[in-house]
Coordinates of C-alpha atoms in Angstrom, one line a residue:
X53 CA -30.0 -30.5 4.0
X54 CA -29.1 -31.0 7.7
X55 CA -28.6 -27.6 9.5
X56 CA -25.2 -28.9 11.0
X57 CA -23.9 -30.1 7.6
X58 CA -25.1 -26.7 6.1
X59 CA -23.3 -24.7 8.7
X60 CA -20.2 -26.7 8.1
X61 CA -20.2 -26.1 4.5
X62 CA -21.1 -22.6 4.7
X63 CA -18.0 -21.8 7.0
X64 CA -15.9 -23.7 4.6
X65 CA -16.9 -22.1 1.8
X66 CA -16.4 -18.5 3.6
X67 CA -13.0 -19.7 4.6
X68 CA -12.1 -20.6 1.3
X69 CA -13.2 -17.4 -0.1
X70 CA -11.2 -15.2 2.3
X71 CA -8.1 -17.2 2.0
X72 CA -8.2 -17.4 -1.8
X73 CA -8.6 -13.7 -2.0
X74 CA -5.8 -13.1 0.6
X75 CA -3.5 -15.1 -1.6
X76 CA -4.5 -13.1 -4.7
X77 CA -3.9 -9.9 -2.8
X78 CA -0.3 -11.0 -1.9
X79 CA 0.7 -12.2 -5.6
X80 CA -0.4 -8.9 -7.1
X81 CA 0.8 -6.9 -4.2
X82 CA 4.4 -8.0 -4.7
X83 CA 4.4 -6.9 -8.5
X84 CA 2.6 -3.5 -7.7
X85 CA 4.8 -2.5 -4.7
X86 CA 7.9 -3.2 -6.8
X87 CA 6.6 -1.0 -9.4
X88 CA 5.8 1.7 -6.8
X89 CA 9.2 2.0 -5.4
X90 CA 10.7 2.3 -9.2
X91 CA 8.4 5.0 -10.4
X92 CA 7.5 8.2 -8.4
X93 CA 4.6 8.8 -10.8
X94 CA 3.2 5.4 -10.2
X95 CA 4.1 5.6 -6.2
X96 CA 1.7 8.6 -6.1
X97 CA -0.9 6.9 -7.7
X98 CA -0.4 3.5 -5.8
X99 CA -0.3 5.0 -2.4
X100 CA -3.4 7.5 -3.1
X101 CA -5.3 4.6 -4.5
X102 CA -4.7 2.3 -1.5
X103 CA -5.4 5.1 0.9
X104 CA -8.9 6.3 -0.7
X105 CA -10.1 2.7 -1.2
X106 CA -9.0 1.4 2.2
X107 CA -10.8 4.4 3.6
X108 CA -13.9 3.7 1.7
X109 CA -16.2 1.6 4.0
X110 CA -17.1 -1.9 2.3
X111 CA -20.8 -0.7 2.2
X112 CA -19.9 2.2 -0.1
X113 CA -18.8 -0.4 -2.7
X114 CA -22.4 -1.4 -3.0
X115 CA -23.3 0.9 -6.0
X116 CA -20.2 -0.2 -8.0
X117 CA -21.2 -3.9 -7.1
X118 CA -24.8 -3.3 -8.3
X119 CA -23.7 -1.7 -11.8
X120 CA -20.6 -3.9 -12.7
X121 CA -21.5 -7.4 -11.2
X122 CA -25.2 -7.6 -10.6
X123 CA -26.7 -5.8 -13.4
X124 CA -24.0 -6.3 -16.2
X125 CA -23.2 -10.0 -15.5
X126 CA -26.2 -10.8 -13.4
X127 CA -27.4 -14.4 -12.1
X128 CA -25.6 -16.4 -9.3
X129 CA -22.2 -15.7 -10.9
X130 CA -22.6 -12.1 -10.7
X131 CA -23.6 -12.1 -7.1
X132 CA -20.6 -14.5 -6.4
X133 CA -18.2 -11.9 -8.2
X134 CA -20.0 -9.1 -6.3
X135 CA -19.3 -11.0 -2.8
X136 CA -15.7 -11.7 -3.9
X137 CA -15.1 -8.0 -4.8
X138 CA -16.6 -7.0 -1.4
X139 CA -14.5 -9.4 0.5
X140 CA -11.5 -8.4 -1.7
X141 CA -11.9 -4.6 -0.8
X142 CA -11.9 -5.7 3.1
X143 CA -8.5 -7.8 2.9
X144 CA -6.3 -6.3 0.3
X145 CA -5.3 -2.7 1.1
X146 CA -3.6 -3.2 4.3
X147 CA -1.5 -6.2 2.6
X148 CA -0.6 -4.0 -0.3
X149 CA 0.4 -1.3 2.0
X150 CA 2.6 -3.6 4.0
X151 CA 4.5 -5.0 0.9
X152 CA 4.9 -1.4 -0.2
X153 CA 6.2 -0.3 3.4
X154 CA 8.6 -3.5 3.4
X155 CA 10.1 -2.6 -0.1
X156 CA 10.8 0.9 0.8
X157 CA 12.6 0.0 4.0
X158 CA 14.9 -2.6 2.6
X159 CA 18.4 -1.6 3.8
X160 CA 20.2 0.2 0.9
X161 CA 23.3 -2.2 1.1
X162 CA 20.8 -5.1 -0.1
X163 CA 19.7 -3.1 -2.8
X164 CA 23.2 -2.2 -3.7
X165 CA 24.4 -6.0 -3.9
X166 CA 21.5 -6.7 -6.3
X167 CA 22.7 -3.9 -8.5
X168 CA 26.4 -5.0 -8.3
X169 CA 25.6 -8.5 -9.1
X170 CA 23.4 -7.5 -12.0
X171 CA 20.4 -9.4 -10.6
X172 CA 17.5 -9.7 -12.9
X173 CA 13.9 -8.5 -11.9
X174 CA 12.9 -12.2 -11.1
X175 CA 16.3 -12.6 -8.9
X176 CA 15.7 -9.5 -7.2
X177 CA 12.1 -10.4 -5.9
X178 CA 13.0 -14.2 -5.2
X179 CA 16.1 -13.3 -3.2
X180 CA 15.6 -9.9 -1.8
X181 CA 12.1 -8.2 -2.1
X182 CA 9.7 -11.1 -1.5
X183 CA 11.9 -12.6 1.4
X184 CA 12.2 -9.2 3.0
X185 CA 8.3 -8.3 2.7
X186 CA 7.4 -11.9 4.2
X187 CA 7.3 -10.8 8.0
X188 CA 5.3 -7.7 7.1
X189 CA 2.8 -9.7 5.0
X190 CA 2.4 -12.0 7.9
X191 CA 1.8 -9.1 10.4
X192 CA -0.9 -7.8 7.9
X193 CA -2.2 -11.4 7.5
X194 CA -4.0 -11.2 10.9
X195 CA -6.0 -8.1 10.3
X196 CA -6.9 -9.1 6.8
X197 CA -8.5 -12.4 8.0
X198 CA -10.2 -10.4 10.7
X199 CA -11.7 -7.9 8.1
X200 CA -12.6 -10.6 5.7
X201 CA -15.0 -12.5 8.5
X202 CA -15.7 -9.1 10.0
X203 CA -17.5 -7.8 6.8
X204 CA -18.5 -11.4 5.7
X205 CA -22.2 -10.7 6.4
X206 CA -22.5 -7.6 4.4
X207 CA -20.4 -9.0 1.5
X208 CA -22.0 -12.5 1.2
X209 CA -25.7 -10.8 2.0
X210 CA -26.3 -7.5 1.1
X211 CA -29.2 -5.0 0.3
X212 CA -29.4 -2.0 -2.1
X213 CA -32.5 0.0 -1.8
X214 CA -35.3 -2.7 -1.7
X215 CA -33.6 -5.5 -3.2
X216 CA -31.6 -8.2 -1.3
X217 CA -28.5 -10.5 -2.8
X218 CA -26.8 -13.2 -1.4
X219 CA -24.3 -16.0 -2.3
X220 CA -23.5 -19.4 -0.4
X221 CA -21.3 -18.8 2.7
X222 CA -21.5 -18.3 6.6
X223 CA -23.1 -15.0 6.0
X224 CA -26.3 -16.8 4.9
X225 CA -27.1 -19.0 8.0
X226 CA -26.2 -16.1 10.2
X227 CA -28.5 -13.8 8.6
X228 CA -31.2 -16.4 8.3
X229 CA -31.0 -17.5 11.9
X230 CA -30.7 -13.8 13.2
X231 CA -33.8 -13.0 11.2
X232 CA -35.7 -16.1 12.3
X233 CA -34.8 -15.5 16.0
X234 CA -33.2 -19.1 16.2
X235 CA -30.7 -18.2 18.7
X236 CA -29.7 -21.8 19.5
X237 CA -28.5 -22.2 15.7
X238 CA -27.0 -19.1 15.6
X239 CA -24.8 -19.8 18.6
X240 CA -23.9 -23.1 16.8
X241 CA -22.9 -21.0 13.6
X242 CA -20.7 -18.7 15.9
X243 CA -18.8 -21.7 17.3
X244 CA -18.3 -23.4 14.0
X245 CA -16.9 -20.2 12.7
X246 CA -14.7 -19.7 16.0
X247 CA -13.1 -23.0 15.5
X248 CA -12.2 -22.4 12.0
X249 CA -10.8 -19.1 12.7
X250 CA -8.6 -20.4 15.7
X251 CA -7.3 -23.3 13.5
X252 CA -6.5 -20.9 10.8
X253 CA -5.0 -18.3 13.2
X254 CA -2.9 -20.9 14.8
X255 CA -1.6 -21.8 11.3
X256 CA -0.8 -18.4 10.4
X257 CA 0.9 -17.8 13.7
X258 CA 3.2 -20.9 13.1
X259 CA 3.9 -19.6 9.9
X260 CA 4.6 -15.9 11.4
X261 CA 7.0 -17.4 13.9
X262 CA 8.9 -19.5 11.0
X263 CA 8.9 -16.0 8.9
X264 CA 10.4 -14.3 11.5
X265 CA 13.2 -16.8 12.2
X266 CA 14.1 -17.2 8.5
X267 CA 13.6 -13.9 7.0
X268 CA 14.9 -11.1 9.4
X269 CA 18.3 -10.0 9.5
X270 CA 19.0 -11.3 12.7
X271 CA 21.7 -13.4 14.7
X272 CA 21.4 -15.3 17.8
X273 CA 25.0 -14.4 19.1
X274 CA 24.9 -12.6 22.5
X275 CA 25.8 -9.2 23.2
X276 CA 28.8 -9.3 25.9
X277 CA 28.1 -7.0 28.7
X278 CA 31.7 -5.9 29.0
X279 CA 32.2 -5.3 25.2
X280 CA 35.0 -8.0 24.5
X281 CA 35.2 -9.4 21.3
X282 CA 35.0 -13.3 21.0
X283 CA 36.3 -14.9 17.8
X284 CA 34.1 -17.7 18.2
X285 CA 31.0 -15.7 18.3
X286 CA 32.1 -13.6 15.5
X287 CA 32.3 -16.8 13.5
X288 CA 29.2 -18.0 14.7
X289 CA 27.5 -14.7 13.6
X290 CA 29.0 -15.7 10.0
X291 CA 27.6 -19.1 10.1
X292 CA 24.2 -18.1 11.2
X293 CA 23.9 -15.2 8.7
X294 CA 25.1 -17.5 5.9
X295 CA 22.0 -19.8 6.4
X296 CA 19.6 -16.9 5.9
X297 CA 18.2 -15.7 2.4
X298 CA 18.7 -12.0 3.3
X299 CA 22.0 -12.7 5.3
X300 CA 23.8 -14.0 2.4
X301 CA 23.2 -10.7 0.6
X302 CA 24.3 -8.6 3.5
X303 CA 27.5 -10.5 3.6
X304 CA 28.7 -9.7 -0.1
X305 CA 31.1 -7.2 -0.3
X306 CA 30.8 -4.3 -2.7
X307 CA 32.2 -4.3 -6.2
X308 CA 33.9 -1.7 -8.0
X309 CA 32.2 -0.5 -11.3
X310 CA 33.9 0.0 -14.5
X311 CA 32.6 1.9 -17.3
X312 CA 30.9 -1.0 -19.1
X313 CA 29.3 -2.2 -15.7
X314 CA 28.1 1.4 -15.3
X315 CA 26.5 1.3 -18.7
X316 CA 24.8 -1.8 -17.9
X317 CA 23.4 -0.6 -14.7
X318 CA 22.1 2.6 -16.5
X319 CA 20.4 0.2 -18.8
X320 CA 18.7 -1.8 -16.1
X321 CA 17.6 1.3 -14.4
X322 CA 15.9 2.5 -17.6
X323 CA 14.2 -1.1 -17.5
X324 CA 13.0 -0.7 -14.2
X325 CA 11.8 2.8 -14.9
X326 CA 9.8 1.3 -17.8
X327 CA 8.0 -1.1 -15.3
X328 CA 6.8 1.6 -13.5
X329 CA 5.7 3.5 -16.5
X330 CA 3.8 0.3 -17.7
X331 CA 2.4 -0.1 -14.3
X332 CA 1.3 3.5 -14.3
X333 CA -0.4 3.2 -17.8
X334 CA -2.4 0.2 -16.5
X335 CA -3.5 2.0 -13.5
X336 CA -4.3 5.2 -15.6
X337 CA -6.4 3.1 -18.0
X338 CA -8.2 1.6 -15.1
X339 CA -8.8 5.1 -13.8
X340 CA -9.9 6.4 -17.1
X341 CA -12.3 3.7 -17.4
X342 CA -13.8 4.7 -13.9
X343 CA -14.0 8.4 -14.8
X344 CA -15.6 7.7 -18.0
X345 CA -18.2 5.7 -16.0
X346 CA -18.5 8.7 -13.6
X347 CA -18.8 11.3 -16.4
X348 CA -21.7 9.2 -17.9
X349 CA -23.4 9.1 -14.5
X350 CA -22.8 12.7 -13.9
X351 CA -24.4 13.7 -17.3
X352 CA -27.5 11.9 -16.3
X353 CA -27.9 13.9 -13.3
X354 CA -30.5 16.8 -13.8
X355 CA -29.5 20.4 -12.9
X356 CA -32.0 20.6 -9.9
X357 CA -30.1 17.5 -8.5
X358 CA -26.8 19.1 -8.6
X359 CA -28.0 22.3 -7.0
X360 CA -29.2 20.1 -4.2
X361 CA -25.9 18.2 -3.9
X362 CA -24.0 21.6 -3.9
X363 CA -26.3 22.9 -1.3
X364 CA -25.4 19.8 0.9
X365 CA -21.7 20.0 0.6
X366 CA -21.1 22.3 3.7
X367 CA -23.1 19.9 5.9
X368 CA -21.2 16.9 4.4
X369 CA -17.9 18.6 5.1
X370 CA -18.7 19.3 8.7
X371 CA -19.8 15.8 9.1
X372 CA -16.4 14.8 7.6
X373 CA -14.7 16.8 10.2
X374 CA -16.6 15.4 13.2
X375 CA -15.8 11.9 11.9
X376 CA -12.2 12.6 11.7
X377 CA -12.3 13.6 15.6
X378 CA -13.7 10.3 16.0
X379 CA -11.1 8.2 14.0
X380 CA -8.5 10.0 15.9
X381 CA -9.9 9.1 19.2
X382 CA -10.2 5.4 17.9
X383 CA -6.6 5.5 16.7
X384 CA -5.2 6.7 19.9
X385 CA -7.1 4.0 21.9
X386 CA -5.6 1.3 19.5
X387 CA -2.2 2.6 20.0
X388 CA -2.4 2.6 23.8
X389 CA -4.2 -0.9 23.4
X390 CA -1.0 -2.1 21.1
X391 CA 1.7 -0.5 23.3
X392 CA 0.4 -2.3 26.5
X393 CA -1.0 -5.6 25.3
X394 CA 1.0 -6.0 22.2
X395 CA 4.1 -5.6 24.2
X396 CA 3.0 -8.3 26.7
X397 CA 2.1 -10.6 24.2
X398 CA 5.2 -10.5 22.1
X399 CA 7.5 -10.7 25.0
X400 CA 5.9 -13.7 26.7
X401 CA 5.5 -16.7 24.5
X402 CA 2.9 -18.5 26.8
X403 CA 0.7 -15.5 27.1
X404 CA 1.0 -15.2 23.3
X405 CA -0.2 -18.6 22.6
X406 CA -3.3 -17.9 24.4
X407 CA -4.1 -14.3 23.9
X408 CA -3.4 -14.1 20.0
X409 CA -6.0 -16.5 18.9
X410 CA -8.5 -15.1 21.3
X411 CA -8.0 -11.6 20.0
X412 CA -8.1 -13.0 16.3
X413 CA -11.3 -14.9 16.9
X414 CA -13.2 -12.1 18.7
X415 CA -12.0 -9.7 16.1
X416 CA -12.8 -12.0 13.1
X417 CA -16.7 -12.4 14.3
X418 CA -18.8 -10.2 12.0
X419 CA -20.2 -7.2 14.2
X420 CA -23.5 -6.9 12.7
X421 CA -24.3 -10.5 14.0
X422 CA -23.3 -10.0 17.7
X423 CA -22.9 -6.3 18.4
X424 CA -26.8 -6.1 19.0
X425 CA -26.4 -8.3 22.1
X426 CA -23.6 -6.1 23.4
X427 CA -25.5 -3.1 22.9
X428 CA -28.4 -4.6 25.0
X429 CA -25.8 -5.2 27.7
X430 CA -23.9 -1.9 27.6
X431 CA -26.6 0.7 26.7
X432 CA -28.2 1.1 30.2
X433 CA -24.5 1.5 31.7
X434 CA -23.5 4.0 28.8
X435 CA -26.7 5.7 29.3
X436 CA -26.2 6.2 33.1
X437 CA -22.5 7.5 32.6
X438 CA -22.8 9.5 29.3
X439 CA -26.4 10.5 29.3
X440 CA -27.3 11.8 25.9
X441 CA -23.9 11.0 24.4
X442 CA -24.6 7.2 25.1
X443 CA -25.0 6.7 21.4
X444 CA -21.6 8.4 20.7
X445 CA -19.5 6.1 23.2
X446 CA -21.3 3.3 21.6
X447 CA -20.3 4.0 18.0
X448 CA -16.6 4.8 19.4
X449 CA -16.5 1.4 21.0
X450 CA -17.8 -0.2 17.8
X451 CA -15.1 1.7 15.7
X452 CA -12.5 0.6 18.1
X453 CA -13.5 -3.2 17.8
X454 CA -13.5 -2.9 14.1
X455 CA -9.9 -1.5 13.6
X456 CA -7.8 -1.9 16.9
X457 CA -6.2 -5.0 15.4
X458 CA -4.4 -3.4 12.6
X459 CA -2.0 -1.4 14.9
X460 CA -2.1 -4.2 17.4
X461 CA -0.8 -6.8 15.1
X462 CA 1.7 -4.7 13.3
X463 CA 3.2 -3.7 16.6
X464 CA 3.3 -7.2 17.9
X465 CA 5.0 -8.6 14.8
X466 CA 7.4 -5.5 14.8
X467 CA 8.6 -6.6 18.2
X468 CA 9.0 -10.1 17.1
X469 CA 11.0 -9.0 14.2
X470 CA 13.5 -7.0 16.1
X471 CA 17.2 -8.0 15.8
X472 CA 18.1 -10.2 18.9
X473 CA 20.9 -7.7 19.8
X474 CA 18.6 -5.2 20.7
X475 CA 16.9 -7.4 23.1
X476 CA 20.2 -8.2 24.5
X477 CA 21.1 -4.4 24.9
X478 CA 17.9 -3.7 26.6
X479 CA 18.5 -6.5 29.1
X480 CA 22.1 -5.8 29.6
X481 CA 21.4 -2.1 30.3
X482 CA 18.4 -3.0 32.7
X483 CA 16.2 -0.6 31.0
X484 CA 12.5 0.0 32.3
X485 CA 9.5 -0.3 30.1
X486 CA 9.2 3.5 29.3
X487 CA 12.9 3.7 28.2
X488 CA 12.7 0.5 26.3
X489 CA 9.5 2.1 24.4
X490 CA 11.2 5.7 24.0
X491 CA 14.7 4.5 23.0
X492 CA 14.3 1.2 21.4
X493 CA 11.0 -0.5 20.8
X494 CA 9.3 2.5 19.2
X495 CA 12.0 3.5 17.0
X496 CA 12.6 -0.1 15.8
X497 CA 9.0 -0.9 15.2
X498 CA 8.3 2.4 13.3
X499 CA 8.0 1.1 10.0
X500 CA 5.5 -1.4 11.3
X501 CA 3.8 1.1 13.3
X502 CA 3.3 3.5 10.2
X503 CA 1.7 0.8 8.3
X504 CA -0.7 -0.1 11.5
X505 CA -1.5 3.3 12.4
X506 CA -2.4 4.1 8.6
X507 CA -4.5 1.1 8.2
X508 CA -6.2 1.8 11.3
X509 CA -7.3 5.3 10.4
X510 CA -8.4 4.3 6.9
X511 CA -10.3 1.3 8.3
X512 CA -12.0 3.1 11.1
X513 CA -14.5 4.5 8.7
X514 CA -16.0 1.0 8.2
X515 CA -17.2 0.8 11.8
X516 CA -18.3 4.3 11.9
X517 CA -20.5 3.5 8.9
X518 CA -22.0 0.6 10.6
X519 CA -22.5 2.4 13.8
X520 CA -23.7 5.8 13.0
X521 CA -26.9 4.8 11.6
X522 CA -28.2 1.4 12.7
X523 CA -31.9 1.0 12.6
X524 CA -33.7 -1.3 15.1
X525 CA -30.4 -2.5 16.4
X526 CA -31.9 -4.3 19.3
X527 CA -34.9 -4.1 21.7
X528 CA -36.7 -1.5 19.4
X529 CA -33.9 0.9 19.6
X530 CA -32.0 2.7 16.7
X531 CA -28.4 3.5 17.1
X532 CA -27.9 7.0 15.4
X533 CA -25.5 9.7 16.2
X534 CA -26.6 13.4 15.2
X535 CA -23.7 14.3 12.9
X536 CA -21.4 12.2 10.8
X537 CA -20.6 11.7 7.2
X538 CA -20.7 8.1 7.3
X539 CA -24.4 8.4 8.7
X540 CA -25.2 10.2 5.6
X541 CA -23.7 7.8 3.1
X542 CA -25.4 5.0 4.9
X543 CA -28.8 6.5 5.0
X544 CA -28.6 7.6 1.2
X545 CA -27.4 4.0 0.5
X546 CA -30.3 2.4 2.3
X547 CA -32.9 4.6 0.8
X548 CA -31.6 4.4 -2.7
X549 CA -30.3 8.0 -2.9
X550 CA -27.2 6.9 -5.0
X551 CA -26.6 10.6 -6.1
X552 CA -26.1 11.8 -2.4
X553 CA -24.1 8.8 -1.5
X554 CA -21.8 9.3 -4.6
X555 CA -21.4 12.7 -4.0
X556 CA -20.3 12.4 -0.3
X557 CA -18.1 9.5 -1.2
X558 CA -16.3 11.8 -3.9
X559 CA -15.6 14.5 -1.4
X560 CA -14.5 12.1 1.1
X561 CA -12.2 10.4 -1.5
X562 CA -10.5 13.9 -2.3
X563 CA -9.9 14.6 1.4
X564 CA -8.3 11.0 1.8
X565 CA -6.1 11.4 -1.3
X566 CA -4.7 14.6 0.2
X567 CA -4.2 13.0 3.6
X568 CA -2.3 9.8 1.8
X569 CA 0.1 12.2 0.1
X570 CA 0.7 14.6 2.9
X571 CA 1.0 12.0 5.8
X572 CA 1.5 8.3 4.7
X573 CA 4.0 8.8 2.0
X574 CA 5.9 11.1 4.2
X575 CA 5.9 8.7 7.1
X576 CA 7.0 5.9 5.1
X577 CA 10.0 8.0 3.5
X578 CA 10.9 9.0 7.1
X579 CA 10.7 5.3 8.2
X580 CA 13.0 4.5 5.6
X581 CA 15.5 7.1 6.3
X582 CA 15.8 7.0 9.9
X583 CA 14.0 3.8 11.7
X584 CA 15.0 0.7 9.6
X585 CA 16.1 -1.6 12.6
X586 CA 18.0 -3.9 10.3
X587 CA 20.3 -1.3 9.3
X588 CA 21.6 -1.4 13.1
X589 CA 23.3 -4.7 12.3
X590 CA 25.5 -2.9 9.7
X591 CA 26.3 0.0 12.1
X592 CA 27.8 -2.2 14.8

């Protein structure tokens, strides 16, 4: 087959794989998020599940992929399912988190309307929950697309021990051309992938602008500086809101409940509780199956092996502590990047039209394919500035490249979704940049920021695992840091030491689960109670 046709077909196959799995993530997330807000038990399970698996790098799913898909299903179909599963784990978690965060921050007036008018489950989802979640979904589409393409080379072409597996997609030509040293065709592949990503992002950006215009509680009526009421503008406000799906609900009056109505409401609340219970049972069944598989595996481990694993636990926990420090540094840099460039692009349309596609295209290129060239260029600079810590600085840069777009896109979309009245107030009061940030923008975008920061923290581990141990990265050099849990997992996986990799991942999962309960859920609850910008409309 002609190489150019092969590249085009591979790019289309990868694009279809990523888009299809993102759509699956959205559809499943609408139901799971609703079940989570209706049941505290399922909510705890759901959030912990997302936090743990979002934090576990794609590479760490290789043992699961090997056992479930490659060994038990086998053949090309098993490898295809394995690749789809790996891509799914790269794109799904932040979408589910964004949908959950959207459902948690729906203004209470809207929820009350759905109860007063006795909406069925489908009517609630179609008229309130799904429309309200669309801006948050769009905000998370950008990092999901980036993640899908970012990890494509390790998803479509992966190695466990000494065995390599591959399925058709752009990862195949990238891996082949890089191995053969065919840089001309490698560049052609990058160009084809870049063109596809630019077209896809332009489509998503247009969908995002439409979603913000249609599905945010907003008006275009101006705020009068002197505070005089204008009947014409009040009528205009009502006309505008009446055209908006969410606005219609916001304009409904509250209805008094009689005894019969209250009985019906209590009955519906019981049904909602049953939905959460059913979803919880399903999750528990899946969890039970996973635990059963783990128990079978544990029983196959010898006593001497367990002694070895327990002896490694202190060093594993120390490595995790060092990695958490790296993650905090990466997160801080990502927030600073979002607060500056994200604000600039959100408030300047021309800059946004150029900047967003550039950032998206850059973040979508698979790092294992191009970072070796960056390494060759920056290593002498880092070595002269940082000395023996040059590798540490390069790993932090790699981690930043792998995750900066999460909080960037969340903050950028949060600004775009702010009620227009807030922008008018900032303009009328002639507020400076820092005052805008402190008093209006950060509080208004807080629910978006929490979702983006949580995804940044959880996904930074993937960049660390790629960078902490990278043998023969370029020029005969190996990128390797001294201490880190991700390095231990990577080395163990490459060498086929599944027991050590599994034990390290298990300890890692416990810490992440505790973090999800103590940080993410509490911050989501805080966002719902204090920082729902849309409720400012009702307080006017």
